[in-house]
Amino acid sequence: MVKAVVAGAAGGIGQPLSLLLKASPLVDQLALYDVVNTPGVTADLSHISSIAQIEGFLPENDGLKKALTGADVIVIPAGIPRKPGMTRDDLFKINAGIVKGLVEAIAETCPDAYILIISNPVNSTVPIAAEVMKKAGKFNPKKLFGVTTLDVVRAETFVQVHTGEKDPRKTVIPVIGGHSGETIVPMFSQAKPKVNIPEDKLDALIHRIQFGGDEVVEAKGGAGSATLSMAYAGFRFTESIIKAAKGESGIVEPTFVYLPGVEGGEAIQKETGCEYFSAPVQLGKNGAEKVENIVAKASDYEKKLLQKCYEGLKGNIEKGVEFVANPPSK
């Protein structure tokens, strides 16, 4: 039996993510939680002829606790989306508080569940979740993940014009670092099979992967951000977690983790100076089994990108830690 929970299920990412999870044969029970509109989304999805039994909850009547009870995997897309002209820092204050509240409830109700964080800014919200779990004495670094799969999905898609590969998923590109702007570092030197990108096209390709979110925000004319592609990426990562938990081996996904708590993480921490970092992680029955030190394999071009990444990432991480240590006054 696998019970999955979507916290923020009525939102732009939450709805398509809930649809994909409801349709997945890997999910037996699906609980949807949001502060508004959950009953409608639940009723709509409940008509789909798939395995997952579905329930929806609102905050009243202890709804969050009921949604989380018995959960195996919790995916958190809750929060507000980025609007044009809005920095990820503007998002931070609002979404940081939302994530903190949800994770406090997880620590109390289902501390052993896998926690998958989509809420931006991921570089800060994952450290917030970790600090909340530490405070509660319930932190398991092998089960806390920042979902950076959208960067991987974009890299696979945007490189297609250079590879000519019909199915973009067949090109494996590790994307490492963080999950915003210059903290996102696609490692084309480590692509499998090898990819040849013309030198004069590389800068533009990297920039498009790093700032792909802006492309969508602009195209939607301020009416939303990357919700459908993020839901797909979030689902893809959630499926990998469930498959690994069920015993499937050989599953490797880049994801943003707490390095000191995962085997192989200390070497990356030493090299990057960052406590949290996204790198290819081998997933297993207990979550993050091992993280690959791919940083050591960076080309000279990638090393320059990584230097910028470390600078940005350290500040983002500190911001998250600080938010829990000294919460802003209401």
Coordinates of C-alpha atoms in Angstrom, one line a residue:
M1 CA 0.0 0.0 0.0
V2 CA 1.3 3.4 -1.0
K3 CA -0.3 6.6 0.3
A4 CA 0.7 9.8 -1.4
V5 CA -0.3 13.2 -0.3
V6 CA -0.3 16.4 -2.3
A7 CA -0.1 19.5 -0.1
G8 CA -1.2 22.4 -2.2
A9 CA -3.4 20.2 -4.4
A10 CA -5.7 22.9 -5.7
G11 CA -3.0 25.1 -7.1
G12 CA -1.5 25.5 -10.6
I13 CA 1.0 22.7 -10.0
G14 CA -1.1 20.8 -7.5
Q15 CA -4.0 20.0 -9.8
P16 CA -2.1 18.4 -12.7
L17 CA 0.3 16.7 -10.3
S18 CA -2.8 15.2 -8.5
L19 CA -4.2 14.1 -11.8
L20 CA -0.9 12.3 -12.7
L21 CA -0.7 10.6 -9.3
K22 CA -4.4 9.6 -9.5
A23 CA -3.7 7.9 -12.8
S24 CA -0.5 6.2 -11.6
P25 CA -0.7 2.5 -11.0
L26 CA 1.9 2.9 -8.2
V27 CA -0.5 4.9 -5.9
D28 CA -3.1 3.1 -3.8
Q29 CA -4.3 6.0 -1.7
L30 CA -4.2 9.7 -2.6
A31 CA -4.9 12.5 -0.1
L32 CA -5.2 16.1 -1.4
Y33 CA -4.8 19.0 0.9
D34 CA -5.2 22.7 0.3
V35 CA -6.5 25.8 2.0
V36 CA -9.3 26.2 -0.6
N37 CA -11.1 24.3 -3.4
T38 CA -9.9 20.8 -2.4
P39 CA -13.4 19.2 -2.3
G40 CA -14.0 20.2 -6.0
V41 CA -10.6 19.0 -7.2
T42 CA -11.1 15.7 -5.3
A43 CA -14.7 15.1 -6.6
D44 CA -13.5 15.7 -10.2
L45 CA -10.5 13.3 -9.9
S46 CA -12.6 10.7 -8.0
H47 CA -14.4 9.9 -11.3
I48 CA -11.2 8.6 -12.9
S49 CA -11.1 4.8 -13.3
S50 CA -7.8 4.1 -11.6
I51 CA -6.5 2.2 -8.5
A52 CA -6.0 5.2 -6.2
Q53 CA -8.7 5.9 -3.6
I54 CA -8.8 9.6 -3.2
E55 CA -9.8 11.9 -0.4
G56 CA -9.6 15.7 -0.1
F57 CA -9.1 17.9 3.0
L58 CA -9.4 21.6 4.0
P59 CA -7.8 23.1 7.1
E60 CA -10.9 22.9 9.2
N61 CA -11.7 19.8 11.3
D62 CA -8.0 18.9 11.6
G63 CA -7.9 18.4 7.8
L64 CA -4.1 18.6 7.5
K65 CA -3.6 16.0 10.2
K66 CA -6.1 13.7 8.5
A67 CA -4.5 14.1 5.1
L68 CA -1.1 13.3 6.5
T69 CA -2.0 10.3 8.7
G70 CA -0.4 7.1 7.3
A71 CA 1.4 9.0 4.5
D72 CA 4.3 7.3 2.7
V73 CA 5.2 10.2 0.3
I74 CA 4.3 13.8 0.7
V75 CA 4.7 16.2 -2.3
I76 CA 4.6 19.9 -1.5
P77 CA 3.9 22.3 -4.3
A78 CA 2.0 24.7 -1.9
G79 CA 2.7 28.4 -2.1
I80 CA 2.2 31.3 -4.5
P81 CA 3.6 31.3 -8.0
R82 CA 6.1 33.8 -9.3
K83 CA 4.5 36.8 -11.1
P84 CA 6.3 39.0 -13.7
G85 CA 8.9 41.3 -12.1
M86 CA 8.8 39.2 -8.9
T87 CA 12.1 37.8 -7.7
R88 CA 12.4 34.5 -5.9
D89 CA 13.2 36.5 -2.8
D90 CA 9.7 38.1 -2.9
L91 CA 8.3 34.6 -3.0
F92 CA 10.5 33.6 -0.1
K93 CA 8.7 35.3 2.7
I94 CA 5.3 33.9 1.8
N95 CA 6.3 30.4 0.7
A96 CA 8.8 29.9 3.6
G97 CA 6.0 30.3 6.1
I98 CA 3.7 27.9 4.2
V99 CA 6.4 25.2 4.0
K100 CA 7.4 25.7 7.6
G101 CA 3.8 25.1 8.8
L102 CA 3.3 22.0 6.6
V103 CA 6.6 20.4 7.7
E104 CA 5.7 21.1 11.4
A105 CA 2.6 19.0 10.8
I106 CA 4.5 16.3 9.1
A107 CA 7.0 16.1 12.0
E108 CA 4.1 15.5 14.3
T109 CA 1.9 13.2 12.2
C110 CA 4.1 11.2 9.8
P111 CA 7.8 11.9 10.4
D112 CA 8.9 8.8 8.5
A113 CA 7.4 9.8 5.2
Y114 CA 9.4 10.9 2.2
I115 CA 9.1 14.7 1.9
L116 CA 9.4 16.1 -1.6
I117 CA 9.6 19.8 -1.9
I118 CA 8.6 21.7 -5.0
S119 CA 7.6 25.1 -3.3
N120 CA 10.0 27.8 -4.5
P121 CA 12.6 28.9 -3.7
V122 CA 13.7 25.3 -3.3
N123 CA 17.3 26.3 -2.4
S124 CA 15.8 27.9 0.8
T125 CA 12.7 25.8 1.4
V126 CA 14.5 22.5 1.7
P127 CA 16.8 23.9 4.5
I128 CA 13.7 25.3 6.2
A129 CA 12.1 21.8 6.1
A130 CA 15.3 20.2 7.5
E131 CA 15.6 22.7 10.3
V132 CA 12.0 22.2 11.3
M133 CA 12.5 18.4 11.3
K134 CA 15.7 18.8 13.3
K135 CA 13.9 20.9 15.9
A136 CA 11.4 18.2 16.3
G137 CA 14.1 15.6 16.6
K138 CA 12.7 13.8 13.6
F139 CA 15.1 14.7 10.8
N140 CA 16.0 11.9 8.3
P141 CA 18.2 13.4 5.6
K142 CA 17.7 10.3 3.4
K143 CA 14.0 11.2 3.1
L144 CA 14.0 14.9 2.4
F145 CA 14.3 16.0 -1.2
G146 CA 14.2 19.2 -3.2
V147 CA 12.6 18.4 -6.5
T148 CA 14.9 19.8 -9.2
T149 CA 13.7 17.4 -11.9
L150 CA 12.3 20.3 -14.0
D151 CA 15.8 21.5 -14.7
V152 CA 16.7 18.0 -15.9
V153 CA 13.5 17.8 -18.0
R154 CA 14.4 21.1 -19.6
A155 CA 17.9 20.1 -20.3
E156 CA 16.8 16.9 -22.0
T157 CA 14.2 18.8 -24.1
F158 CA 16.3 21.8 -25.1
V159 CA 19.4 19.7 -26.1
Q160 CA 17.2 17.7 -28.5
V161 CA 17.9 20.1 -31.4
H162 CA 21.6 19.2 -31.1
T163 CA 21.2 15.4 -30.6
G164 CA 18.4 14.7 -33.0
E165 CA 17.2 12.0 -30.5
K166 CA 13.5 11.3 -31.0
D167 CA 12.9 10.6 -27.3
P168 CA 14.5 13.3 -25.2
R169 CA 14.4 11.0 -22.1
K170 CA 17.0 8.8 -23.7
T171 CA 19.6 11.5 -23.2
V172 CA 20.7 11.5 -19.6
I173 CA 22.0 14.9 -18.5
P174 CA 22.9 15.5 -14.9
V175 CA 21.8 18.9 -13.8
I176 CA 23.4 19.9 -10.5
G177 CA 23.7 22.7 -7.9
G178 CA 20.4 24.4 -7.0
H179 CA 17.1 25.2 -8.5
S180 CA 17.1 28.8 -9.6
G181 CA 19.0 30.9 -12.2
E182 CA 22.7 30.6 -12.0
T183 CA 22.6 28.0 -9.3
I184 CA 21.4 25.5 -12.0
V185 CA 24.4 23.8 -13.7
P186 CA 23.7 21.4 -16.5
M187 CA 26.7 19.0 -16.9
F188 CA 26.7 18.4 -20.6
S189 CA 30.3 16.9 -20.3
Q190 CA 28.7 14.0 -18.4
A191 CA 25.8 13.4 -20.7
K192 CA 25.0 9.8 -21.6
P193 CA 25.2 9.1 -24.5
K194 CA 27.7 11.9 -25.3
V195 CA 26.3 15.1 -26.8
N196 CA 28.1 17.5 -29.1
I197 CA 26.9 21.0 -28.7
P198 CA 28.5 23.6 -31.0
E199 CA 30.6 26.0 -28.9
D200 CA 28.7 29.1 -30.1
K201 CA 25.4 27.6 -29.0
L202 CA 26.4 26.5 -25.5
D203 CA 26.0 29.8 -23.6
A204 CA 22.5 30.3 -25.0
L205 CA 21.5 26.7 -24.2
I206 CA 22.8 26.9 -20.6
H207 CA 21.0 30.2 -20.1
R208 CA 17.7 28.8 -21.4
I209 CA 17.9 25.9 -19.0
Q210 CA 18.7 28.2 -16.1
F211 CA 16.0 30.7 -16.9
G212 CA 13.4 28.5 -18.5
G213 CA 10.9 29.5 -15.9
D214 CA 11.0 33.2 -17.1
E215 CA 10.2 32.0 -20.6
V216 CA 7.0 30.5 -19.4
V217 CA 6.1 33.4 -17.0
E218 CA 6.4 35.8 -20.0
A219 CA 4.5 33.6 -22.4
K220 CA 1.6 33.3 -20.0
G221 CA 1.6 37.1 -19.8
G222 CA 1.7 37.2 -16.0
A223 CA -1.2 34.8 -15.7
G224 CA 1.0 32.0 -14.2
S225 CA 4.3 30.3 -14.1
A226 CA 5.6 26.8 -15.2
T227 CA 2.9 24.7 -13.7
L228 CA 2.2 21.9 -16.2
S229 CA 5.9 21.1 -16.9
M230 CA 6.6 21.3 -13.1
A231 CA 3.8 18.9 -12.4
Y232 CA 5.2 16.5 -14.9
A233 CA 8.7 16.8 -13.4
G234 CA 7.3 16.4 -9.9
F235 CA 5.4 13.3 -10.8
R236 CA 8.4 11.8 -12.6
F237 CA 10.5 12.3 -9.4
T238 CA 7.7 11.0 -7.1
E239 CA 7.4 7.9 -9.3
S240 CA 11.1 7.2 -8.9
I241 CA 10.9 7.6 -5.2
I242 CA 7.9 5.1 -5.0
K243 CA 9.6 2.6 -7.3
A244 CA 12.8 2.7 -5.3
A245 CA 10.9 2.4 -2.0
K246 CA 9.2 -0.7 -3.5
G247 CA 12.6 -2.3 -4.1
E248 CA 13.4 -1.4 -7.8
S249 CA 17.1 -0.9 -8.1
G250 CA 19.3 1.3 -10.3
I251 CA 17.2 4.4 -10.0
V252 CA 19.3 7.6 -10.1
E253 CA 17.8 11.1 -10.0
P254 CA 19.5 14.5 -9.5
T255 CA 17.8 16.0 -6.4
F256 CA 18.6 18.7 -3.8
V257 CA 19.7 16.9 -0.6
Y258 CA 21.4 17.6 2.8
L259 CA 24.9 16.4 2.0
P260 CA 26.2 15.5 5.5
G261 CA 23.3 13.0 5.8
V262 CA 23.8 11.1 2.6
E263 CA 26.6 8.7 1.8
G264 CA 29.1 10.4 -0.5
G265 CA 27.8 13.8 0.4
E266 CA 30.8 14.9 2.5
A267 CA 33.1 14.9 -0.5
I268 CA 30.8 17.2 -2.4
Q269 CA 30.3 19.4 0.7
K270 CA 34.1 19.8 1.0
E271 CA 34.4 20.7 -2.7
T272 CA 31.4 23.0 -2.9
G273 CA 31.3 24.5 0.6
C274 CA 27.6 24.0 0.5
E275 CA 25.6 21.8 3.0
Y276 CA 22.8 21.3 0.5
F277 CA 23.3 20.5 -3.2
S278 CA 21.6 18.8 -6.1
A279 CA 23.6 16.0 -7.6
P280 CA 22.7 12.5 -9.0
V281 CA 21.4 10.5 -6.0
Q282 CA 21.0 6.7 -6.0
L283 CA 17.5 6.0 -4.6
G284 CA 16.7 2.9 -2.6
K285 CA 14.3 1.4 -0.1
N286 CA 15.4 3.9 2.5
G287 CA 15.5 6.9 0.3
A288 CA 18.8 8.6 -0.7
E289 CA 21.3 5.8 -0.6
K290 CA 24.3 7.5 -2.1
V291 CA 25.1 10.8 -3.8
E292 CA 27.6 10.9 -6.7
N293 CA 30.4 13.4 -6.6
I294 CA 30.0 14.5 -10.1
V295 CA 31.4 18.0 -9.3
A296 CA 34.9 16.5 -9.5
K297 CA 34.3 15.6 -13.2
A298 CA 33.3 19.1 -14.3
S299 CA 34.9 20.5 -17.4
D300 CA 36.7 23.9 -17.3
Y301 CA 33.6 25.6 -18.7
E302 CA 31.4 23.9 -16.0
K303 CA 33.8 24.9 -13.2
K304 CA 33.2 28.6 -14.0
L305 CA 29.4 28.0 -13.9
L306 CA 29.8 26.1 -10.6
Q307 CA 31.7 29.0 -9.0
K308 CA 28.7 31.3 -9.6
C309 CA 26.4 28.5 -8.4
Y310 CA 28.2 28.1 -5.0
E311 CA 28.1 31.8 -4.3
G312 CA 24.3 32.1 -4.9
L313 CA 23.5 28.8 -3.2
K314 CA 25.3 29.5 0.1
G315 CA 23.2 32.7 0.6
N316 CA 20.0 30.9 -0.3
I317 CA 20.7 28.1 2.2
E318 CA 21.6 30.5 5.0
K319 CA 18.4 32.3 4.4
G320 CA 16.4 29.2 4.9
V321 CA 18.2 28.2 8.1
E322 CA 17.9 31.7 9.4
F323 CA 14.2 31.8 8.8
V324 CA 13.6 28.9 11.2
A325 CA 16.2 30.1 13.8
N326 CA 14.7 33.6 13.9
P327 CA 11.2 33.6 12.5
P328 CA 10.0 37.0 11.2
S329 CA 7.6 38.7 13.6
K330 CA 4.0 38.5 12.6

